[in-house]
Coordinates of C-alpha atoms in Angstrom, one line a residue:
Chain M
X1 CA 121.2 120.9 94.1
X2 CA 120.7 122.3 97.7
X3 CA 118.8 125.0 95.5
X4 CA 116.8 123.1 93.8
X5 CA 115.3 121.7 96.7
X6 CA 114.6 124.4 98.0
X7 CA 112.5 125.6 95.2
X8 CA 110.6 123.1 95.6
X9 CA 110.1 122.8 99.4
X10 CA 108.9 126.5 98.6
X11 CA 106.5 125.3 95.4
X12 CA 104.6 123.3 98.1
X13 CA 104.3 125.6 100.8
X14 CA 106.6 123.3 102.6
X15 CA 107.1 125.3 105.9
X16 CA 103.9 125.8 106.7
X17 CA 103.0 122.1 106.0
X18 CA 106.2 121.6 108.8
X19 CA 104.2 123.6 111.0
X20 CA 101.3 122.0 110.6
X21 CA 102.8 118.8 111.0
X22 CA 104.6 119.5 114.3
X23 CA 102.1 121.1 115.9
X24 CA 99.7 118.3 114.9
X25 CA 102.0 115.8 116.2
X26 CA 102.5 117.9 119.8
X27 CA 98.7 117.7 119.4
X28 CA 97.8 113.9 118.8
X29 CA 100.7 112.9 121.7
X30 CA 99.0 115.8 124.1
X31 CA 95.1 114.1 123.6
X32 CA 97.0 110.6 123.7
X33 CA 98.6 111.2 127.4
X34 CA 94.7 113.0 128.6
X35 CA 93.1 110.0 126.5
X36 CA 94.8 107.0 127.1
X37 CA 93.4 103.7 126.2
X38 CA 94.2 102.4 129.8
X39 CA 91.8 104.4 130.7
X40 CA 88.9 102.1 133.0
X41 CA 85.6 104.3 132.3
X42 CA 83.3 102.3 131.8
X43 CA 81.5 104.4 129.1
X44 CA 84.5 104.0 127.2
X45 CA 84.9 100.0 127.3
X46 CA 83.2 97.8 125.2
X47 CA 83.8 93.9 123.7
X48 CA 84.7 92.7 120.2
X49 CA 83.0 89.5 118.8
X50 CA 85.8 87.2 120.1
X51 CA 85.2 88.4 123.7
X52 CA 88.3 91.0 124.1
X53 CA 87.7 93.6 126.2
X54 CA 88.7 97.1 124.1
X55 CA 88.8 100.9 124.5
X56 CA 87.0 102.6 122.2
X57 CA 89.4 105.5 122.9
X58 CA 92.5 103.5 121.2
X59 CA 89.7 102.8 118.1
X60 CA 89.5 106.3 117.5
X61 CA 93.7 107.2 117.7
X62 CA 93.9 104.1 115.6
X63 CA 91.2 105.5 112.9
X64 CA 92.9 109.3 112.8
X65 CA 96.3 107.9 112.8
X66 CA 95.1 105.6 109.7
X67 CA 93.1 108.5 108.3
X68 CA 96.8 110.6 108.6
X69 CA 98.7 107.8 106.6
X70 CA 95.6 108.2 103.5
X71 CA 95.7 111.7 103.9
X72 CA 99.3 111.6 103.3
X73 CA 99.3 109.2 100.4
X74 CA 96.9 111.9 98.3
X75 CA 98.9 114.6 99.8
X76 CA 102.3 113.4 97.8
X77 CA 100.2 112.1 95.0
X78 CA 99.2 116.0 94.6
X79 CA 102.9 117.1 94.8
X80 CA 104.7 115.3 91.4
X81 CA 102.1 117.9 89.4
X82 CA 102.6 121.1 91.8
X83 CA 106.5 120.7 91.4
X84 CA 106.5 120.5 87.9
X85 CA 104.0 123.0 87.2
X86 CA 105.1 125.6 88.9
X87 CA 108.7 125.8 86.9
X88 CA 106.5 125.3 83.5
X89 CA 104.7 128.1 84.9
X90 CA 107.5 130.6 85.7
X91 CA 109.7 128.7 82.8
X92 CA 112.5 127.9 85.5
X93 CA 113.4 124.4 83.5
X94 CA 114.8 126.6 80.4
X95 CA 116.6 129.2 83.4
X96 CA 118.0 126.3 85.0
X97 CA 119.4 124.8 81.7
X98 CA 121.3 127.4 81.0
X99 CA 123.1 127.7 84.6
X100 CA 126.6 125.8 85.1
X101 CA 124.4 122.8 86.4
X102 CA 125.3 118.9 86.0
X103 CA 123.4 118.0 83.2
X104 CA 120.3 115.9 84.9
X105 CA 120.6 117.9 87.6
X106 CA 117.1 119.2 87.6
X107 CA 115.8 115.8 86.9
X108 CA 117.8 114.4 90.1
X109 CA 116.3 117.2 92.3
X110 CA 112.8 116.2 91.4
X111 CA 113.3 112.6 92.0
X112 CA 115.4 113.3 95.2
X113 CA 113.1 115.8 96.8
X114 CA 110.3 113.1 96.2
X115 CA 112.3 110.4 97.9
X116 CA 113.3 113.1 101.1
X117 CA 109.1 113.7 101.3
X118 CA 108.4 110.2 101.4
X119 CA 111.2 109.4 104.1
X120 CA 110.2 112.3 106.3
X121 CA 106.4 111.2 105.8
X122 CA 107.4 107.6 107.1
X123 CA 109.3 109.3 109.8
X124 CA 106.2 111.0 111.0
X125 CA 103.9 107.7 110.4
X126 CA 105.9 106.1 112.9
X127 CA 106.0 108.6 115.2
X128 CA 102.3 108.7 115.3
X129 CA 102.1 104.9 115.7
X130 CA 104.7 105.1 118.3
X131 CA 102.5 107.7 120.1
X132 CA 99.2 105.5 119.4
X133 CA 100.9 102.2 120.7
X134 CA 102.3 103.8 124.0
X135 CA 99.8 104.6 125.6
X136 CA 97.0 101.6 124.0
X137 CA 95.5 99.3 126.1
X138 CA 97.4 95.7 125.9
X139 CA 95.5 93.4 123.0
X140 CA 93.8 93.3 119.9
X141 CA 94.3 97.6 119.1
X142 CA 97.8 97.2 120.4
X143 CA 98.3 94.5 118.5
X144 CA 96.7 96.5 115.1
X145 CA 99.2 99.7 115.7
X146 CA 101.9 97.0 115.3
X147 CA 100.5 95.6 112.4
X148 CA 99.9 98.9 111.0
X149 CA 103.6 99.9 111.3
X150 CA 104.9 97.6 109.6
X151 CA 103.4 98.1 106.7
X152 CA 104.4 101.9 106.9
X153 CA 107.2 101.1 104.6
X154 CA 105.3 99.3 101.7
X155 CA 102.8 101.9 102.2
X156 CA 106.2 104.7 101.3
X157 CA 106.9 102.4 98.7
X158 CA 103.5 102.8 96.9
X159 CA 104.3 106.7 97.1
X160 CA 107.4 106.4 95.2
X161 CA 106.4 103.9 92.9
X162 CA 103.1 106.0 91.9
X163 CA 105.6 109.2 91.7
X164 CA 108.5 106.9 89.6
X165 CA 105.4 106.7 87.4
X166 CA 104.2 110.2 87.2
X167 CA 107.5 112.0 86.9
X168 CA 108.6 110.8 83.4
X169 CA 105.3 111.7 82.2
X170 CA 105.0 115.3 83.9
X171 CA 108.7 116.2 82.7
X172 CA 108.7 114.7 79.5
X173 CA 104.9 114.9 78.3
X174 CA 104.6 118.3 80.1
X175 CA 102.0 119.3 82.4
X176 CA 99.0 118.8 80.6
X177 CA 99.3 116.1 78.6
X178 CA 100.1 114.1 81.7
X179 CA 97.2 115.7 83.4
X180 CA 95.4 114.0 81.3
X181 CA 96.9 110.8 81.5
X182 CA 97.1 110.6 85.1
X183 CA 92.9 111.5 85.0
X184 CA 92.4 108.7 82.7
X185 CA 94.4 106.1 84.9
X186 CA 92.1 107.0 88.5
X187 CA 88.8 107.4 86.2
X188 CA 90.0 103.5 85.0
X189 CA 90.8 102.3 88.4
X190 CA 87.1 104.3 89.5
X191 CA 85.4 102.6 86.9
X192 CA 86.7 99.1 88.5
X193 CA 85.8 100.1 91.8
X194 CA 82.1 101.1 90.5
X195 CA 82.0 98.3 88.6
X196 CA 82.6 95.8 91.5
X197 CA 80.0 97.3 93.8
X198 CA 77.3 96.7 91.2
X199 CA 78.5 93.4 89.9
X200 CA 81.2 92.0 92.9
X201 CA 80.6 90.0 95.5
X202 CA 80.1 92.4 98.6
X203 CA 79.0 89.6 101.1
X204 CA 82.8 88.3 100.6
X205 CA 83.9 92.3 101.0
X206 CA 82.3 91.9 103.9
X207 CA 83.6 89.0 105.1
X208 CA 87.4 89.4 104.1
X209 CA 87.8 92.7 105.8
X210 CA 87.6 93.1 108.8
X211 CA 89.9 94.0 111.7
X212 CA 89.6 90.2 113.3
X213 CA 90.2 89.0 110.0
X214 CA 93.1 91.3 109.3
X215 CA 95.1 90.2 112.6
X216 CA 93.9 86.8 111.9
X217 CA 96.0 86.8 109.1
X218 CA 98.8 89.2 110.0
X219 CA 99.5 86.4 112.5
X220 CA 99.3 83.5 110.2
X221 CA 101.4 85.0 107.7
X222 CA 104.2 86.4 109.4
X223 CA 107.1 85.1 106.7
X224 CA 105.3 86.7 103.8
X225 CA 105.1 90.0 105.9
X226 CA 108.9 90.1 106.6
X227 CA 109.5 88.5 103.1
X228 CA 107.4 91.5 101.6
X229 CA 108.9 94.0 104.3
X230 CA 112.3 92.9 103.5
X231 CA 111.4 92.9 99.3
X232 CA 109.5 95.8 98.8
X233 CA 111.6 98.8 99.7
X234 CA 114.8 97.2 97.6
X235 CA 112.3 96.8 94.4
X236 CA 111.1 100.0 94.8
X237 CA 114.0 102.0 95.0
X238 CA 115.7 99.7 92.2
X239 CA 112.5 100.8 90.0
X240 CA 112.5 104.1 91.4
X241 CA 116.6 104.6 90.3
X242 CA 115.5 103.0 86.4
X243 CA 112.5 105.9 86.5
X244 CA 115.0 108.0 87.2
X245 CA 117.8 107.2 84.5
X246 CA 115.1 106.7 81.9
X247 CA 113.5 109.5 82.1
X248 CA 117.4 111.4 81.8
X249 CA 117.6 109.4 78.9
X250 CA 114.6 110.3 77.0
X251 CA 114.8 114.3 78.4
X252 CA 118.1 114.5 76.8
X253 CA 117.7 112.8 73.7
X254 CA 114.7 115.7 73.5
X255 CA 117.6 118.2 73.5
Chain P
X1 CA 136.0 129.0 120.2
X2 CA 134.5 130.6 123.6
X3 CA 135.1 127.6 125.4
X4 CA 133.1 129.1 128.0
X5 CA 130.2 129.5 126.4
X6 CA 130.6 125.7 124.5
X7 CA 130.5 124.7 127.7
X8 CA 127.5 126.0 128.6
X9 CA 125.9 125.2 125.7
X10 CA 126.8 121.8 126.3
X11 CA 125.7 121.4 130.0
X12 CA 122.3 123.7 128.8
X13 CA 121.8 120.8 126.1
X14 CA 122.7 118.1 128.7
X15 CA 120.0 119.0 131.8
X16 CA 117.3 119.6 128.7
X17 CA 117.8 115.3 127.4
X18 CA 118.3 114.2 131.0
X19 CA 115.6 116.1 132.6
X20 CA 112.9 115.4 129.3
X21 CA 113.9 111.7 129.0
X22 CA 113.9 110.8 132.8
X23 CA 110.2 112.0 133.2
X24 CA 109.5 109.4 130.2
X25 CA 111.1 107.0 131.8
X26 CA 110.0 107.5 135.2
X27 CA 106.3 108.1 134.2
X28 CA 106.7 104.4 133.1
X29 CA 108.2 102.9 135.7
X30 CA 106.2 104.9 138.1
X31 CA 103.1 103.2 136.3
X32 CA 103.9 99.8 137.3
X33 CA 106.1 98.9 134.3
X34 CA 109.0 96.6 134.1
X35 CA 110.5 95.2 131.3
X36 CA 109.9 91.9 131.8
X37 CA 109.3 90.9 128.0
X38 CA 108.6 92.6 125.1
X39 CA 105.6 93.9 124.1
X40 CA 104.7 96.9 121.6
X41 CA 103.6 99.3 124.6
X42 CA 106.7 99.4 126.3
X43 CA 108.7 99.7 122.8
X44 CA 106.8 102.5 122.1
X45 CA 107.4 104.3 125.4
X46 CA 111.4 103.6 124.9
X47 CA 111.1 104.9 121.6
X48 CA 109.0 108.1 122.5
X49 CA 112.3 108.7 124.9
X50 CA 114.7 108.1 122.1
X51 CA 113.6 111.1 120.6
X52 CA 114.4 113.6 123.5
X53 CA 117.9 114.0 122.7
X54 CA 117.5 115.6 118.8
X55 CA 114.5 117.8 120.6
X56 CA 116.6 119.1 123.2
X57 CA 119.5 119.3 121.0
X58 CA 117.2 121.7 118.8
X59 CA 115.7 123.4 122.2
X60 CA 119.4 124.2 123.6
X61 CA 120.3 125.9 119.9
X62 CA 117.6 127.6 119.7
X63 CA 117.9 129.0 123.5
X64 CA 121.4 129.6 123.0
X65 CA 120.7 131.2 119.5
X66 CA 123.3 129.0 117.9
X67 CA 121.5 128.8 114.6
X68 CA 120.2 126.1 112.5
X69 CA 122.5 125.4 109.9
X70 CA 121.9 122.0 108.6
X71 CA 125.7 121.0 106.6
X72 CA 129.0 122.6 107.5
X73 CA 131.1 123.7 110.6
X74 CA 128.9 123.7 113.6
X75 CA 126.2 122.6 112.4
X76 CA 123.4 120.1 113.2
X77 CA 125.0 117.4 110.4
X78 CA 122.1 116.6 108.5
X79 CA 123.7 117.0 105.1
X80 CA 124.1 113.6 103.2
X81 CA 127.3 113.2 100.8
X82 CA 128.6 109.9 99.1
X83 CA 131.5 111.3 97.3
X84 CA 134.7 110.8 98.2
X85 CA 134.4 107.3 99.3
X86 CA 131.6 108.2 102.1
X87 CA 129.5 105.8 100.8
X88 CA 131.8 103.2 102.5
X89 CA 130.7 104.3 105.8
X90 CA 127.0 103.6 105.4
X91 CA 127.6 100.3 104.1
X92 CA 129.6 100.0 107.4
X93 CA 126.7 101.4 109.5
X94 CA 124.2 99.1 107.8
X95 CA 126.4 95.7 108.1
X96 CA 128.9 95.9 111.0
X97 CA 126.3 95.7 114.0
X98 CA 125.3 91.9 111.7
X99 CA 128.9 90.9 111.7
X100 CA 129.6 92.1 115.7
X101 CA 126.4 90.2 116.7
X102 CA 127.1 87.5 114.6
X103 CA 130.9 87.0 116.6
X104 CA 129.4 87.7 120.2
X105 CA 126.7 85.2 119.6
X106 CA 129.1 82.6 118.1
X107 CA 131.5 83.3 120.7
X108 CA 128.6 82.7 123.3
X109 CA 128.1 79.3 122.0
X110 CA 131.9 78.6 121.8
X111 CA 132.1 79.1 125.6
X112 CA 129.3 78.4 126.7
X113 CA 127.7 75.2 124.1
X114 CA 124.7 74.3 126.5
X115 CA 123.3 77.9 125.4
X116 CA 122.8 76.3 121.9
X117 CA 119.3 75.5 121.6
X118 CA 118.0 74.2 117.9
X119 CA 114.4 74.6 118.8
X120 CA 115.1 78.2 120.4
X121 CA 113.3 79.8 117.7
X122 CA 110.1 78.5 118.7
X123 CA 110.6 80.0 122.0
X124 CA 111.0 83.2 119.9
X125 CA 108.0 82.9 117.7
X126 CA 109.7 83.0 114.9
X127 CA 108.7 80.6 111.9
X128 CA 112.1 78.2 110.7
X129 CA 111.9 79.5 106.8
X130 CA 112.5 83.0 108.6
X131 CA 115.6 82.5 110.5
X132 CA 117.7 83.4 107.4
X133 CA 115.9 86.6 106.5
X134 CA 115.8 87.9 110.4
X135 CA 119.3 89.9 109.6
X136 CA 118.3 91.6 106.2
X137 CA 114.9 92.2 107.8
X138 CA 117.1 94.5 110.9
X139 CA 119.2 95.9 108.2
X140 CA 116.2 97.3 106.0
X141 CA 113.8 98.2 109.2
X142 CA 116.6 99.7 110.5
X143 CA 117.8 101.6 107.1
X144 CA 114.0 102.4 106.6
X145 CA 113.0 103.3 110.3
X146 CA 115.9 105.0 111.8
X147 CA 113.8 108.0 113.1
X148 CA 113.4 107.2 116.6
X149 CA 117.8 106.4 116.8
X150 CA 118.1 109.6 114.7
X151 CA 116.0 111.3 117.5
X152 CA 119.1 109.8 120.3
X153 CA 122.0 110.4 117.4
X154 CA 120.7 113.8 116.7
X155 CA 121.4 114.9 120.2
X156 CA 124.8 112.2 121.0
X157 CA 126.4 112.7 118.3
X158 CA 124.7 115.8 116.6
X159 CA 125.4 117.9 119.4
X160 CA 126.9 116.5 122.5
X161 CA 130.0 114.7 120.5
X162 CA 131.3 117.2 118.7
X163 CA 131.0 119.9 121.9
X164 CA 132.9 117.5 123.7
X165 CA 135.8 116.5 121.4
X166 CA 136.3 120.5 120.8
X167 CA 136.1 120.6 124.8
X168 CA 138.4 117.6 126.0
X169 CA 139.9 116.3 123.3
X170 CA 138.8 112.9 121.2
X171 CA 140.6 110.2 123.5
X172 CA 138.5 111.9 126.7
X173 CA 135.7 113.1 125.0
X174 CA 134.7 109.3 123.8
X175 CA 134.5 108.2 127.0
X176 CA 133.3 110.8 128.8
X177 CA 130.4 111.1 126.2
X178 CA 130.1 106.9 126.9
X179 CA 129.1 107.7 129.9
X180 CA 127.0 110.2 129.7
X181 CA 125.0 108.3 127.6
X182 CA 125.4 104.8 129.7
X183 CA 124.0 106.9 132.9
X184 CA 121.0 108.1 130.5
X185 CA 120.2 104.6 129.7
X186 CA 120.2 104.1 133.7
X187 CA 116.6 104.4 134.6
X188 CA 115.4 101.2 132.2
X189 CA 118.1 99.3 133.4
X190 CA 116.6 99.4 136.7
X191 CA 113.9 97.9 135.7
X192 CA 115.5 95.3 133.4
X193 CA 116.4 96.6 130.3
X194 CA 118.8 94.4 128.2
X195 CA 120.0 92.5 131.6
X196 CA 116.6 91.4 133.5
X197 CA 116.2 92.3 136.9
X198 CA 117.3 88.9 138.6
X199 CA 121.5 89.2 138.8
X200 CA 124.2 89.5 141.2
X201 CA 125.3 93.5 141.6
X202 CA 121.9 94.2 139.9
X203 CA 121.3 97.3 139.1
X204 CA 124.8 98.9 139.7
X205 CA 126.7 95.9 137.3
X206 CA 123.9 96.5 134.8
X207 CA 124.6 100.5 134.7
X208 CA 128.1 99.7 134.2
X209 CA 128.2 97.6 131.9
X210 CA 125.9 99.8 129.6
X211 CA 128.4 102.6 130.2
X212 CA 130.7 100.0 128.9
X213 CA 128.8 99.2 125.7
X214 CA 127.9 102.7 125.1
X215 CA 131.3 103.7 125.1
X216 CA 132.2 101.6 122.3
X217 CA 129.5 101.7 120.1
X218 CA 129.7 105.4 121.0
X219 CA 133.3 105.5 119.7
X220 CA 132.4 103.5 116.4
X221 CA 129.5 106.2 116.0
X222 CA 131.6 108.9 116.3
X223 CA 133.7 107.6 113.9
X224 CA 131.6 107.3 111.3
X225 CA 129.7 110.8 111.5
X226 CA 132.6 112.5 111.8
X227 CA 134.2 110.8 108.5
X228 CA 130.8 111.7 106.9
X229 CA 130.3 114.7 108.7
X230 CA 126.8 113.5 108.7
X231 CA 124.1 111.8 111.7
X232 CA 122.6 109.5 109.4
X233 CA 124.9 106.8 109.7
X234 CA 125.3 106.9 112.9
X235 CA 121.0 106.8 113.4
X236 CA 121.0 104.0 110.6
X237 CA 123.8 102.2 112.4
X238 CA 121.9 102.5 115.9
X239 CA 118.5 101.8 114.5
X240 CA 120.1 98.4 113.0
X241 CA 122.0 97.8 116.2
X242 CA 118.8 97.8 118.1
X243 CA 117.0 95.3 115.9
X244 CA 119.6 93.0 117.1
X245 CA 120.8 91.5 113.5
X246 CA 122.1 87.9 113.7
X247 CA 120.9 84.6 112.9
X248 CA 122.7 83.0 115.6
X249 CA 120.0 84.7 118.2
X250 CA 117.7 82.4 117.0
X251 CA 119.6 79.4 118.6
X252 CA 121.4 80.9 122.1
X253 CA 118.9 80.1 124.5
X254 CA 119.2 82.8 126.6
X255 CA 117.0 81.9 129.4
X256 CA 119.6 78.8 130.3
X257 CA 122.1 81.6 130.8
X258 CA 121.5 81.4 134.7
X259 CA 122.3 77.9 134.8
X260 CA 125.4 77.9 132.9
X261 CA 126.8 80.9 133.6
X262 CA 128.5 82.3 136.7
X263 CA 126.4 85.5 136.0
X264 CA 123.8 85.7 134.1
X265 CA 125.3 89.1 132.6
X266 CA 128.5 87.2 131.3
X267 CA 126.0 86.2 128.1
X268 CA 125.8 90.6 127.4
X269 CA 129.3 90.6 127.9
X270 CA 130.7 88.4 125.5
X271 CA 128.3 89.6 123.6
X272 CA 130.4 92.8 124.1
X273 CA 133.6 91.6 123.1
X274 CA 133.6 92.0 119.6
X275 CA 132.0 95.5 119.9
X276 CA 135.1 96.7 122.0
X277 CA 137.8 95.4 119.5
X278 CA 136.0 97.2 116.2
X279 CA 135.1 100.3 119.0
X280 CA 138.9 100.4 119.7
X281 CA 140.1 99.8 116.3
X282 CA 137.7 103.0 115.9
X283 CA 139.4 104.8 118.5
X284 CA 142.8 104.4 117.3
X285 CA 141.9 105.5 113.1
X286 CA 140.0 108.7 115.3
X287 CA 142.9 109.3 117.3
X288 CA 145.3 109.4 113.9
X289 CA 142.9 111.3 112.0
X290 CA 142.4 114.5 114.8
X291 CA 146.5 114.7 115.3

């Protein structure tokens, strides 16, 4: 199994993306301790529309840490295909079935090494909000990091259920038939987002989202949060195990 | 084993977290902090210095050129297995720091009653309808977001645990290692950490008592990774620790613990209690197991 994972820590160029993260991490805490949002320069101060005095410093760490969690999101989203497609590509699934291997081990490496990604990823998101949050001015941004965080673990839980999703179909369509699939789905959910911008309502867009609005509502609905918090991980590894078992059931009825 | 050079290794890894964490700490205080209340800032800060101990636990191995293996003898224990029973021990890690809280509270209220507060909650900020979730909600967080106690187990009882124990022995080596890791907590509980700022013998009872605590929540620690041969229960089991599990919290008014107690610190140490039976009931299964 140990193996296995490897291959495909190696399939995704995992130590330089380790690199990259740790040395982007050393990077963000190093500008955070020269750029602190305690910082008084005036040039850097500004209000919100309720009157809080804010550092424009902490809206930018807040904006690259958020940028980081998207950026991750597509990164893992990338990572179900490159797995798969690179043992299609060098035949390793036929190699591996004929090694003195448990019988779904391959399958379980998949969905494990998925699952590791994730939890390392969330790791590192709270490290970076950690980093943001120490050294933020007291209020509204401080507040925001917070908020952000914890929703750091629903945001994991989208990654596994999107890759509980895409795994059945990438080992048991193959490669390009779920390709296609997978294309179809984000050209759908495009189409919606299109769609609304011609035909939706923006002026409520514009209303509803907004970070005021946000914490406003964080703070109002602090039960549903934990609720959701408490919910979310359990359902999504309980969908993420039946993912798992189905798609062994399906790959070895195939056999 | 070069005892010798263990020893040095372990000394190396010690001045590295001391050294790395104090200038965390002391950047904070020196800043005007105290932690008078909670706020996300000066969580963050403590968590930053939570991680020190893994990174210096990395820094002396790879200074020392000890390798990197991550499963087997000597290494840094990051292997996960559930077979042969194992599993047992992260279902301990995730529920006993509920059941200990859950006893030290109730035992607060038992000896001291005018602690019990119904309306305590309020105090809290926490909504009635959540009372009942606020253990699971520790256990998952904690489960979920064990890095930054991963980044103090990594070091304790990755590194500095298992050097001891081959050094000292188990019965000396858990204690020793207790207070090592008490005196590391030392600089936050001079400025209030856990116990406030505002007690009789502050902050020398404080340290002490923290070297108490640590020991035994060290000793249940160390029993648990070295049954699993593996830091993650111990990081899950300190990450849910910290989020203070118990419904019972919700109701001990805390702040009346000047009034009704001789010293305010009395509420920490019953608090204690329960953690130093399972700790010693730890100590003992350790001690069997090693002769």
């Amino acid at each position: 199994m140990g193996g296995l994972l490897y291959k495909d820590f190696v399939s995704i160029n995992g130590k330089r993306l380790v690199w990259i993260l740790i040395i982007g991490t050393v990077l963000f805490f190093g500008l955070r301790v020269v750029f602190p949002g305690t910082m008084n320069q005036e040039s850097f101060m500004t209000m919100t529309d309720d009157g809080q005095e804010v550092n424009i410093l902490d809206l930018l760490f807040i904006s690259a840490f958020a940028c980081c969690m998207i950026g991750i999101l597509g990164l893992m989203n990338g990572w179900v295909a490159k797995i798969v497609d690179g043992d299609t590509k060098n035949k390793i699934r036929g190699y591996i079935s004929s090694l003195p291997l448990e019988k779904n081990a391959y399958i379980a490496s998949k969905y494990l090494f998925i699952a590791i990604s994730a939890y390392v990823f969330l790791s590192f998101e709270m490290m970076w909000g950690v980093i943001c949050n120490a050294f933020c001015r007291e209020g509204i941004f401080s507040e925001l990091v917070s908020a952000i965080c914890s929703f750091i673990p629903a945001f994991t839980c989208l990654v596994l259920l999107s890759a509980s999703i895409e795994l059945p179909l990438f080992i048991l369509l193959g490669v390009q038939k779920a390709k296609l699939v997978k294309i179809a789905v984000v050209m759908g959910i495009g189409f919606v987002i299109v769609g609304f911008l011609f035909f939706g309502d923006l002026n409520w867009l514009s209303e509803n989202f907004s970070i005021l609005v946000f914490m406003k509502w964080y703070e109002t609905h602090t039960f549903e949060v934990a609720f959701f918090t408490i919910l979310s991980p359990v359902i999504t590894l309980a969908l993420y195990y039946l993912s798992y078992r189905i798609t062994c059931f399906f790959s070895n009825r195939e056999v | 084993m070069d005892k010798k050079l263990e020893a040095k290794r372990l000394f190396l890894y010690l001045a590295l977290s001391f050294f790395l964490t104090w200038i965390v700490f002391f950047t904070y205080i020196f800043t005007g902090n105290k932690w008078d209340g909670s706020n996300p800032r000066m969580e963050s800060l403590s968590a930053l210095g939570m991680l020190i101990p893994v990174l210096s636990h990395v820094l002396t191995r790879w200074i020392t050129k000890e390798g990197f293996s991550l499963t087997g003898e000597g290494s840094m224990m990051l292997g996960i297995s559930l077979k042969n029973r194992k599993w047992v021990f992260y279902l301990f890690a995730l529920f006993m720091p509920w059941i200990y809280f859950e006893i030290g509270h109730g035992l607060s209220l038992i000896i001291y009653p005018d602690l019990f507060d119904p309306e305590y909650y309020k105090v809290m900020g926490i909504a009635k309808n959540m009372i009942p979730l606020l253990p699971l909600v520790a256990i998952i967080n904690g489960a979920i977001g064990s890095f930054a106690a991963f980044g103090e187990e990594g070091g304790w009882r990755g590194y500095m645990m298992p050097k001891l124990i081959d050094l000292v022995g188990t019965k000396k080596a858990v204690f020793i290692g207790g207070i090592i890791w008490g005196v590391w907590h030392a600089p936050l509980t001079c400025v209030g950490h856990n116990f406030g700022l505002d007690y009789p013998g502050f902050p020398y009872l404080g340290i002490l008592i923290m070297c108490v605590d640590c020991t035994f929540m060290g000793i249940m620690l160390t029993y648990i990774t070295q049954k699993t041969n593996s830091i993650w229960p111990a990081a899950i089991m300190h990450a849910v620790n910290n989020a203070n599990p118990s419904i019972l919290v919700a109701y001990t008014n805390t702040e009346r613990a000047a009034q009704v107690m001789p010293n305010p610190i009395m509420g920490f140490v019953i608090l204690l209690i329960p953690t130093i039976v399972i700790g010693s009931i730890c100590l003992v299964l350790l001690c069997r197991e090693k002769a």
